[in-house]
Coordinates of C-alpha atoms and ligand atoms in Angstrom, one line a residue:
X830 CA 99.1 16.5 67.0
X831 CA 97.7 13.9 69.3
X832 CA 98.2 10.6 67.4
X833 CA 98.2 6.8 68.1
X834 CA 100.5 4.5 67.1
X835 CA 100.3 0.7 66.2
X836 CA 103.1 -2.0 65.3
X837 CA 102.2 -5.7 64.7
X838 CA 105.7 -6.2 62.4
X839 CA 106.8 -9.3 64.1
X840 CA 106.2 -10.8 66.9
X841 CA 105.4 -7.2 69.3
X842 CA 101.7 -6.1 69.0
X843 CA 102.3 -2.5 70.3
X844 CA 100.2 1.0 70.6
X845 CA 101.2 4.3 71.6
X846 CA 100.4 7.5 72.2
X847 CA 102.1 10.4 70.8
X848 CA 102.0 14.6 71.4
X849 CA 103.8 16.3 68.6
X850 CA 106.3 13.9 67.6
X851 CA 108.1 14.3 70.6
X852 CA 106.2 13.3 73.9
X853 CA 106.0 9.6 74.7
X854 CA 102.0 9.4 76.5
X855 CA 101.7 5.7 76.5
X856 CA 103.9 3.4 74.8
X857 CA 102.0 -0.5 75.5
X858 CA 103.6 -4.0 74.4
X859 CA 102.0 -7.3 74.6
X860 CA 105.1 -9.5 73.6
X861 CA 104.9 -13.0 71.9
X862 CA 108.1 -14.1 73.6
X863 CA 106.4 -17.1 75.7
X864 CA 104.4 -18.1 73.0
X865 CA 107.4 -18.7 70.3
X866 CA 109.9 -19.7 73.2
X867 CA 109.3 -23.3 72.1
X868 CA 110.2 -23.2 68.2
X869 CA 112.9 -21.6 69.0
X870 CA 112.2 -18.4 66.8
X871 CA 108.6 -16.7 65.6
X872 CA 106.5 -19.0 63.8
X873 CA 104.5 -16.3 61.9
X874 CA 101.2 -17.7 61.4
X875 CA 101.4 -18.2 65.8
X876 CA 102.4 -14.4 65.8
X877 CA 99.7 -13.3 63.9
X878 CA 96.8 -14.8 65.7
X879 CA 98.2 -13.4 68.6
X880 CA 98.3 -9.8 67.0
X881 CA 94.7 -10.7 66.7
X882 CA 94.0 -11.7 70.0
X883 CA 95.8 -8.9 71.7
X884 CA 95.6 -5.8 69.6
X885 CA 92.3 -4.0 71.1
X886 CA 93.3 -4.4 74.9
X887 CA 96.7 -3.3 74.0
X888 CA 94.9 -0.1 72.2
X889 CA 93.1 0.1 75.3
X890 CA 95.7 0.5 77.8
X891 CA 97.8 3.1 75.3
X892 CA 94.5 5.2 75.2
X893 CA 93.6 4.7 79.1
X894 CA 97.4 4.8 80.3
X895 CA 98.1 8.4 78.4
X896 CA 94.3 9.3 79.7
X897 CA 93.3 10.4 76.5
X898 CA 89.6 8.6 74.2
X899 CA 89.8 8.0 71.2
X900 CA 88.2 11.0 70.5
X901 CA 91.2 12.8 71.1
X902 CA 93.5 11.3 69.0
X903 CA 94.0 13.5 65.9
X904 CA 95.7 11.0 63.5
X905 CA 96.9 7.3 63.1
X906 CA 100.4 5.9 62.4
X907 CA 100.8 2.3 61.9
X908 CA 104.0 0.1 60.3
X909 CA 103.2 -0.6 56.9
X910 CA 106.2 -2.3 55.8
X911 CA 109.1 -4.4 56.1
X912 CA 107.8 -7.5 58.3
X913 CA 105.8 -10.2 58.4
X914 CA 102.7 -10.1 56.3
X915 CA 100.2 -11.7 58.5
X916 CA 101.3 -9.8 61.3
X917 CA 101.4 -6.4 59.3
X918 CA 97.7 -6.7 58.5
X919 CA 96.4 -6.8 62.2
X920 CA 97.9 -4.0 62.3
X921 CA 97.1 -2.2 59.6
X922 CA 93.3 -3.0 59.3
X923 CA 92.9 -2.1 63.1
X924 CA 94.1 1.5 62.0
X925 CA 92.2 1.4 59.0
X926 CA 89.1 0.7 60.7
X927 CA 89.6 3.1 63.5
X928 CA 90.5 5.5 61.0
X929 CA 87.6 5.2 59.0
X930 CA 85.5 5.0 62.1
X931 CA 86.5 8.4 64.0
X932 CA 87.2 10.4 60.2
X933 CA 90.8 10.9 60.9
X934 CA 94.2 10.3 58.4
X935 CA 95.7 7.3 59.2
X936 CA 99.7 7.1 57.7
X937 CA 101.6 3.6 56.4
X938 CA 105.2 3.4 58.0
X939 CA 108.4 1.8 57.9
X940 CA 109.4 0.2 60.7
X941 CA 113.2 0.5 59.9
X942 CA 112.2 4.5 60.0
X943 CA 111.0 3.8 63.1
X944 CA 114.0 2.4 64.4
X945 CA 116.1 5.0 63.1
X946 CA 114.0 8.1 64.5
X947 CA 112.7 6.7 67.9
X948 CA 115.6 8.8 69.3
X949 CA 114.1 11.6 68.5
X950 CA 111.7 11.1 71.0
X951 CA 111.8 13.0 74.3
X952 CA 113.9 10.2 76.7
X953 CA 114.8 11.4 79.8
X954 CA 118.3 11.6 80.8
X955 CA 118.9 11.1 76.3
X956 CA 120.5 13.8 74.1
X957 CA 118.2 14.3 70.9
X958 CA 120.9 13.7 68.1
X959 CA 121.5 16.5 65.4
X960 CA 121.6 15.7 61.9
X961 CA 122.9 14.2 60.1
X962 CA 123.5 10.7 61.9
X963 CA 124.6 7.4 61.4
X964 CA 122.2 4.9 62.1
X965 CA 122.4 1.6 62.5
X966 CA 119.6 -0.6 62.9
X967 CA 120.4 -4.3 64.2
X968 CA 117.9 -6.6 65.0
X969 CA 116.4 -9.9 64.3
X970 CA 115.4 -9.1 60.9
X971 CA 117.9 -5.9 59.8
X972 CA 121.6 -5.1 60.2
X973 CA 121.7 -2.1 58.3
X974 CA 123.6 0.9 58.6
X975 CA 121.9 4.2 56.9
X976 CA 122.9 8.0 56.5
X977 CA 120.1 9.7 57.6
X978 CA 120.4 13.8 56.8
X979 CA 116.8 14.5 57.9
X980 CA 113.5 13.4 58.3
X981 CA 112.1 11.2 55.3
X982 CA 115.8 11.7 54.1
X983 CA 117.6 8.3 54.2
X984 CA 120.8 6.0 52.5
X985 CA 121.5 3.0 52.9
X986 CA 125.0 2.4 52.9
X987 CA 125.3 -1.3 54.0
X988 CA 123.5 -4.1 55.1
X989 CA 123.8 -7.9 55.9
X990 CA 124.2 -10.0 52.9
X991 CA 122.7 -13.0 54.8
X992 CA 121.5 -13.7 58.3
X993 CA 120.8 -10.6 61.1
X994 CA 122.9 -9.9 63.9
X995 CA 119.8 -10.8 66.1
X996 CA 119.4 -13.9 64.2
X997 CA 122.6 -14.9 64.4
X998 CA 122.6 -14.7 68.3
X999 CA 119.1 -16.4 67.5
X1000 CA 120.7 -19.3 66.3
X1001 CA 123.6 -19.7 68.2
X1002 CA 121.7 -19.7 71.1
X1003 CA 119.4 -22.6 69.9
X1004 CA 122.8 -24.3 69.2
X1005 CA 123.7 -24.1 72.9
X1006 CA 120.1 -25.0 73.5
X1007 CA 119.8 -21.6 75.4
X1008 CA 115.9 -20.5 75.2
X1009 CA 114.5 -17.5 72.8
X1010 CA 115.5 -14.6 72.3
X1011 CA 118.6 -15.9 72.3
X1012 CA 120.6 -12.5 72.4
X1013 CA 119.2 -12.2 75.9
X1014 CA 120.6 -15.4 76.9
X1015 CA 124.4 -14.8 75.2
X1016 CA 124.7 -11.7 76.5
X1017 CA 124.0 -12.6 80.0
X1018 CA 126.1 -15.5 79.8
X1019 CA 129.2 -13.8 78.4
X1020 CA 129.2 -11.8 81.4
X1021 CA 131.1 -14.2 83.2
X1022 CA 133.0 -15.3 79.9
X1023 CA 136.4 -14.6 78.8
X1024 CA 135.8 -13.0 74.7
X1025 CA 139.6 -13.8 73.7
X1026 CA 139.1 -17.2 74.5
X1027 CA 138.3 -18.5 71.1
X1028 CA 139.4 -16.3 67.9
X1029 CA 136.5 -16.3 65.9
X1030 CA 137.4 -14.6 62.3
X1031 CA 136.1 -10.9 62.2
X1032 CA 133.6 -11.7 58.9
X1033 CA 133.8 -8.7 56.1
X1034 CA 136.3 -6.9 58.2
X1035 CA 137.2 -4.1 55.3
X1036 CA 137.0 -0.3 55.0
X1037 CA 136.2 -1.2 51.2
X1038 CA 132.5 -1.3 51.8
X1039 CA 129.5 -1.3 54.6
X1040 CA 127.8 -5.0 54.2
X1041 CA 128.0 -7.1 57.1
X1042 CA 127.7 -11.2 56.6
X1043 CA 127.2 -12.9 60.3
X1044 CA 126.2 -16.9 58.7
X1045 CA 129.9 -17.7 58.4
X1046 CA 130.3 -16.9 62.1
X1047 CA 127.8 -19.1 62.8
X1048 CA 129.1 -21.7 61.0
X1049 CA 132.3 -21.5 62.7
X1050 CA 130.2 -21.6 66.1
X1051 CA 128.7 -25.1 65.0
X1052 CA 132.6 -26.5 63.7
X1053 CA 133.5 -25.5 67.3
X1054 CA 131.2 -27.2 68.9
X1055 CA 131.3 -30.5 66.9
X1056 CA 135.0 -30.1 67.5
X1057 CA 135.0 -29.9 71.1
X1058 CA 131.5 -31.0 72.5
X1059 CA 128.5 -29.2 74.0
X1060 CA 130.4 -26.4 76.2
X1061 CA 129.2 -26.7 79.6
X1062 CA 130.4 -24.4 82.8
X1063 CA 133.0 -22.1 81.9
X1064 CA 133.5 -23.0 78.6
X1065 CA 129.4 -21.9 77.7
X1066 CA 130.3 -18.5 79.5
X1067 CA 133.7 -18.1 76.6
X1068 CA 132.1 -19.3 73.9
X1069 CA 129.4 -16.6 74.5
X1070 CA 131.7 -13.7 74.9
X1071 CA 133.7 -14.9 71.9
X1072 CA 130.7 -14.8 70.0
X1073 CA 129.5 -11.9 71.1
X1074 CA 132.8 -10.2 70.7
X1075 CA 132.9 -10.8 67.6
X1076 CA 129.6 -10.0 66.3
X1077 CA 130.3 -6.5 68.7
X1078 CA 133.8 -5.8 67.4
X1079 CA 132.0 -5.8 63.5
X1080 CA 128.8 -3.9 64.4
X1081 CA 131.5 -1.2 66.0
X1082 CA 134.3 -1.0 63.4
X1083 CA 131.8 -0.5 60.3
X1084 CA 129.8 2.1 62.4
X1085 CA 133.3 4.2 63.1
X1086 CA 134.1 3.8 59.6
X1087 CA 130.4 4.6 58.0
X1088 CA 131.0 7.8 60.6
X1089 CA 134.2 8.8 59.2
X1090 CA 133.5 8.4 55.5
X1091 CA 130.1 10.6 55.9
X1092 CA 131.4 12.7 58.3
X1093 CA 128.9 12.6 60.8
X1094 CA 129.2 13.5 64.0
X1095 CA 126.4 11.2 66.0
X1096 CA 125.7 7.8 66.0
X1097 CA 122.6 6.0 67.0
X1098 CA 121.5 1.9 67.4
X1099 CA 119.0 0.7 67.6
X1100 CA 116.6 -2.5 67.1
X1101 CA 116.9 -5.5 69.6
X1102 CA 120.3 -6.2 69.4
X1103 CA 121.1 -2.6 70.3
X1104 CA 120.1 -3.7 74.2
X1105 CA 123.2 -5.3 74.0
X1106 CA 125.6 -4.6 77.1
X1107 CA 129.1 -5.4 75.2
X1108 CA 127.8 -3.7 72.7
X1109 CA 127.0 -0.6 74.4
X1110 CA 129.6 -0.7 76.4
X1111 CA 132.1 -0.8 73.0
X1112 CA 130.7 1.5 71.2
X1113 CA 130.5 4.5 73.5
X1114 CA 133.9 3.6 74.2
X1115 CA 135.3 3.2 70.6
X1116 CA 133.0 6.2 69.0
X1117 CA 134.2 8.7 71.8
X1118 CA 137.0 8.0 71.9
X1119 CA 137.1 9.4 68.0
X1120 CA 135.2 12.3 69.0
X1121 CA 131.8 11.0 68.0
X1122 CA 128.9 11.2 70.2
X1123 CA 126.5 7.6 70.6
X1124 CA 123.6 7.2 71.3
X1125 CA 121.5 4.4 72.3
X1126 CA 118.2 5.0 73.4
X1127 CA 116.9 2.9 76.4
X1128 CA 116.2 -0.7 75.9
X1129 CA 112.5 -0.7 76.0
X1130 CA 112.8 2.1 72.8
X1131 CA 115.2 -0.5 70.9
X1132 CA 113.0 -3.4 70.6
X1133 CA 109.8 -3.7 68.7
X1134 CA 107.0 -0.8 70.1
X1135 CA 104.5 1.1 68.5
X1136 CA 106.1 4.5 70.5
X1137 CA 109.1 4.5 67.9
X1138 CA 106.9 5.4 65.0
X1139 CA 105.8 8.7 67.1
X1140 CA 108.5 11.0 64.9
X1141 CA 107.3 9.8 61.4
X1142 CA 103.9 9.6 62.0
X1143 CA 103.5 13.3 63.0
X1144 CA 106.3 14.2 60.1
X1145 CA 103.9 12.6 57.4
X1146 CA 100.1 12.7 58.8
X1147 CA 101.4 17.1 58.9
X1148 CA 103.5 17.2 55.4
X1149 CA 100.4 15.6 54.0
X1150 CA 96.4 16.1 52.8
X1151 CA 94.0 13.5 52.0
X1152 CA 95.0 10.7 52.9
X1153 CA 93.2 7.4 51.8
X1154 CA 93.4 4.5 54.3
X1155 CA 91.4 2.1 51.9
X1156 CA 94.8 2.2 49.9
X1157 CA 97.2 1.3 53.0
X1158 CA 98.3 -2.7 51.7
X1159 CA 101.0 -4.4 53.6
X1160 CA 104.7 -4.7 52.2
X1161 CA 106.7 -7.4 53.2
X1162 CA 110.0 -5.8 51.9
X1163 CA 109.4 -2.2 51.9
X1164 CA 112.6 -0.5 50.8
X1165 CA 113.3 3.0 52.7
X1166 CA 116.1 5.4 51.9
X1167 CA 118.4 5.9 48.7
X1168 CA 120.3 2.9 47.8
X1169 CA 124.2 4.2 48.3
X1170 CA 126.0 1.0 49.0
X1171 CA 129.1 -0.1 47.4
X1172 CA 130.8 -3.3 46.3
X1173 CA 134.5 -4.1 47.4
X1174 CA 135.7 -2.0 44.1
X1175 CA 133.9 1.2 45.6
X1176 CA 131.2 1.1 42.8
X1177 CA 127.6 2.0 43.7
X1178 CA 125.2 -1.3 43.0
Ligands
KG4_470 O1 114.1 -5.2 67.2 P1 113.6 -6.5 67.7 O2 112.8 -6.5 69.0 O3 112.7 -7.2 66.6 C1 113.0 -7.2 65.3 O4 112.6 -6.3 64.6 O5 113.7 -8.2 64.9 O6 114.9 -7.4 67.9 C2 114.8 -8.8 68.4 C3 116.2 -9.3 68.4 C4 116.3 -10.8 68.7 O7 117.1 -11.4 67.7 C5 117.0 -10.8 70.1 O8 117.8 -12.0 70.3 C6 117.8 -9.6 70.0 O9 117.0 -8.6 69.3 N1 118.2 -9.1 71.3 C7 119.5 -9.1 71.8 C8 119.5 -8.6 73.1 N2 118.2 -8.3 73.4 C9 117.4 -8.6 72.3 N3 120.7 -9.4 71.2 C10 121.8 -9.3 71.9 N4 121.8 -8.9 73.2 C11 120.7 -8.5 73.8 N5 120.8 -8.0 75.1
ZN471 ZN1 112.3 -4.1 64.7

């Protein structure tokens, strides 16, 4: 099937085009980035004007740089759920009305599926993973880590109990009075940093469940810099690998052991934060070296774009018939998967 894509979640108005589930077309991203660079994070009634203002040329260059018309396209995907909800609905009323307009199905989707199944894709030079895998999904909004055994077949198994990875970077970052995205910024300047230089406490570091808490980190960020000034030089370049370290040396352990306990073979990140070099760098290294094979698909495929909804959209606009787009509503919190996580005393919640 031939199908378009749009995302408008946050702060990324994206379209894409889409053969079969499989072959990436056009994949076009109109990012926000200069716009909330000032605030220091999205300001969401800002990102949703923008969604306005860029959606139908970005729809444009998906449909002109795959070559296709709209005519062409056979179906519709666009992210339904979790996000912003005045960015959502740019989104989701474009499809709608294109939809309606051309008499084609038009499907709702999560965008933490899309995450989690943009590896699917073709990538060049990327091994497709087999299920099941181990996901896990770290950006500015999610640090969750999911058992997924097929498509439309998902657990969660942990997840931050307070801020995101990416927002943790986010906010360190803005401490250091480094620009947004912060995680950009940190991981460029750790680089040159020494990560043992300041022993930052590992936060939930137990086998016992799969959460992850990253506020406490940064609290210990801000202690250490009222403690010892503004770094400048050097010490800016150690206290970013520190930090990073640390946020890297979590993401990685609870990964392994979410790997073990399901017995998976794969694992995949992705989100924003998954463009991080440490973390790449750790995780091959510490999942191979247990016999795992990881995957990250390339940058561009980690943060926000509409090309990562390709898989699900062709799995649901061909599993179902009669499709209604007048009911598509935006949800804010959209749960996906089977609930499986634990507390410390290995109960289910
Ligand atoms: O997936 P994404 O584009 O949007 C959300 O759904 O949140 O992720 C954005 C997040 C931001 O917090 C940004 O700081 C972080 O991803 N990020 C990084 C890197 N590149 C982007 N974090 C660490 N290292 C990076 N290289
Ligand atoms: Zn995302």
């Amino acid at each position: 099937m031939l199908v378009l894509t749009i995302e408008s979640s946050c702060d990324e108005t994206s379209a894409a085009v889409i053969r079969d589930g499989r072959s990436i077309l056009s994949n076009a991203v109109a990012s926000q980035i200069p716009v909330h660079r000032k605030y220091g994070g999205v300001v969401p009634e800002l990102a949703s004007r923008n969604h306005i203002c860029d959606i139908h040329a970005v729809i444009n260059d998906a449909l002109k740089d795959a070559g296709v018309s709209l005519d062409d396209i056979e179906g519709f995907g666009v992210t339904s759920g979790p996000g912003l909800v005045g960015s959502l609905l740019v989104g989701i009323e474009t499809a709608k009305a294109l939809a309606m307009a051309q008499g084609k199905p038009c499907v709702g989707l999560n965008h933490l599926e899309g995450h989690l199944t943009a590896v699917l894709l073709d990538i060049e030079g990327l091994e497709r993973p087999d299920f099941p895998y181990l996901g896990c999904i770290v950006s500015g909004g999610h640090t969750d880590l999911y058992l997924v055994r097929a498509m439309g077949d998902y657990s969660i198994l942990g997840r931050t109990r307070d801020d995101a990875a990416g927002e943790a970077f986010d906010k360190v970052a803005k401490m250091l009075g480094l620009p947004y995205p912060g995680g950009v910024e940190i991981d460029r300047l750790a680089k040159d940093g020494d990560p043992e230089a300041i022993d930052f406490t590992r936060p939930m570091w137990t086998r016992k469940h799969f959460d992850f808490s990253f506020s406490g980190l940064k609290t210990a960020v801000l202690n250490h810099i009222k403690a010892n000034g503004q770094p400048e030089g050097q010490g800016l370049h150690d206290l970013c690998a520190s930090f990073q370290k640390c946020v890297v040396d979590v993401l990685v352990f609870k990964a392994i052991e979410a790997t073990k306990q399901t017995g998976c073979k794969t694992m995949v990140y992705s989100g924003g934060v998954a463009c991080n070099s440490m973390l790449r760098e750790h995780a091959k290294d510490q999942g191979e070296r247990r016999g795992f094979k990881v995957i990250f698909a390339p940058p561009k495929l980690c943060t926000d774009n509409a090309a990562m909804l390709g898989p699900a959209a062709e799995f649901y606009l061909q599993g179902q018939t009669g499709f209604d787009a007048w009911d598509l509503r935006a949800t804010s919190n959209m749960p996906l998967g089977k609930d499986e996580r634990v507390d410390k005393e290995g109960r289910h919640r």
